[in-house]
Amino acid sequence: MALLEQLIRSGRIVDIMLAFVVVEVVILLALWHRKGRGVPPRALLLNVGAGGSLMLALGAVLKGFGTAAIAACLVLALVFHLADLLSRWRSQ
């Protein structure tokens, strides 16, 4: 089996993707705090929280977790998404 196929079947691909997202968030937050440029931290964290929760749900499926764990990840994604929308709605 090829490496990529192994990573996908095992669900480890999601762990790698999440690690890259964490690095991205750290860099973007540092840029914001040092230069005041980029995406404001609250907006960034709400958006990444929604996407990260969806990635966790995918990982749960690939790793064979139960329905409750998958549903919890999806509900968390919904909460982050709604908070992000509410934040954007209020800022207009």
Coordinates of C-alpha atoms in Angstrom, one line a residue:
M1 CA 0.0 0.0 0.0
A2 CA 1.3 3.5 -0.8
L3 CA 2.1 5.9 2.0
L4 CA -0.7 8.3 1.1
E5 CA -3.2 5.4 1.1
Q6 CA -1.9 4.3 4.5
L7 CA -2.2 7.8 5.9
I8 CA -5.8 8.1 4.7
R9 CA -7.0 4.7 5.8
S10 CA -5.5 5.1 9.2
G11 CA -6.8 8.6 9.7
R12 CA -3.3 9.9 10.4
I13 CA -3.7 12.3 7.4
V14 CA -6.1 14.3 9.6
D15 CA -3.5 14.5 12.4
I16 CA -1.0 15.9 9.9
M17 CA -3.5 18.4 8.5
L18 CA -4.4 19.6 12.0
A19 CA -0.7 20.0 12.8
F20 CA -0.3 22.2 9.7
V21 CA -3.3 24.2 10.8
V22 CA -1.9 24.8 14.3
V23 CA 1.4 26.1 12.7
E24 CA -0.7 28.3 10.4
V25 CA -2.6 29.8 13.3
V26 CA 0.5 30.4 15.4
I27 CA 2.1 32.3 12.5
L28 CA -1.0 34.3 11.7
L29 CA -1.5 35.2 15.4
A30 CA 2.1 36.2 15.7
L31 CA 1.8 38.4 12.5
W32 CA -1.3 40.0 14.0
H33 CA 0.3 40.8 17.4
R34 CA 3.6 42.0 15.9
K35 CA 2.4 44.0 12.9
G36 CA -1.3 44.4 13.4
R37 CA -1.9 42.9 10.0
G38 CA -3.9 40.0 8.9
V39 CA -7.0 38.3 10.3
P40 CA -8.1 39.5 13.8
P41 CA -7.6 36.7 16.3
R42 CA -11.3 36.2 17.2
A43 CA -12.3 35.8 13.6
L44 CA -9.4 33.5 12.9
L45 CA -10.1 31.2 15.8
L46 CA -13.8 31.0 15.1
N47 CA -13.1 30.1 11.5
V48 CA -10.4 27.6 12.3
G49 CA -12.5 26.1 15.1
A50 CA -15.2 25.3 12.6
G51 CA -12.9 23.8 10.0
G52 CA -10.8 22.0 12.6
S53 CA -14.0 20.4 14.1
L54 CA -14.9 19.1 10.6
M55 CA -11.4 17.7 10.3
L56 CA -11.8 16.0 13.7
A57 CA -15.1 14.5 12.5
L58 CA -13.4 13.2 9.4
G59 CA -10.6 11.7 11.5
A60 CA -13.2 10.1 13.8
V61 CA -14.9 8.4 10.8
L62 CA -11.6 7.2 9.4
K63 CA -10.4 5.9 12.8
G64 CA -13.7 4.0 13.3
F65 CA -14.9 6.1 16.3
G66 CA -18.5 5.8 17.3
T67 CA -21.5 7.8 16.2
A68 CA -21.5 9.9 19.4
A69 CA -17.9 11.1 18.9
I70 CA -18.6 12.0 15.2
A71 CA -21.8 13.8 16.2
A72 CA -20.0 15.7 18.9
C73 CA -17.4 16.9 16.4
L74 CA -20.1 18.0 14.0
V75 CA -22.1 19.8 16.7
L76 CA -18.9 21.6 17.7
A77 CA -18.3 22.6 14.1
L78 CA -21.9 24.0 14.0
V79 CA -21.3 26.0 17.2
F80 CA -18.1 27.6 15.8
H81 CA -19.8 28.3 12.5
L82 CA -22.8 30.0 14.1
A83 CA -20.5 32.0 16.4
D84 CA -18.4 33.1 13.3
L85 CA -21.6 34.1 11.4
L86 CA -22.9 36.0 14.4
S87 CA -19.6 37.8 14.8
R88 CA -19.5 38.8 11.2
W89 CA -23.2 39.9 11.2
R90 CA -22.6 42.2 14.2
S91 CA -19.5 43.8 12.7
Q92 CA -21.4 45.1 9.7

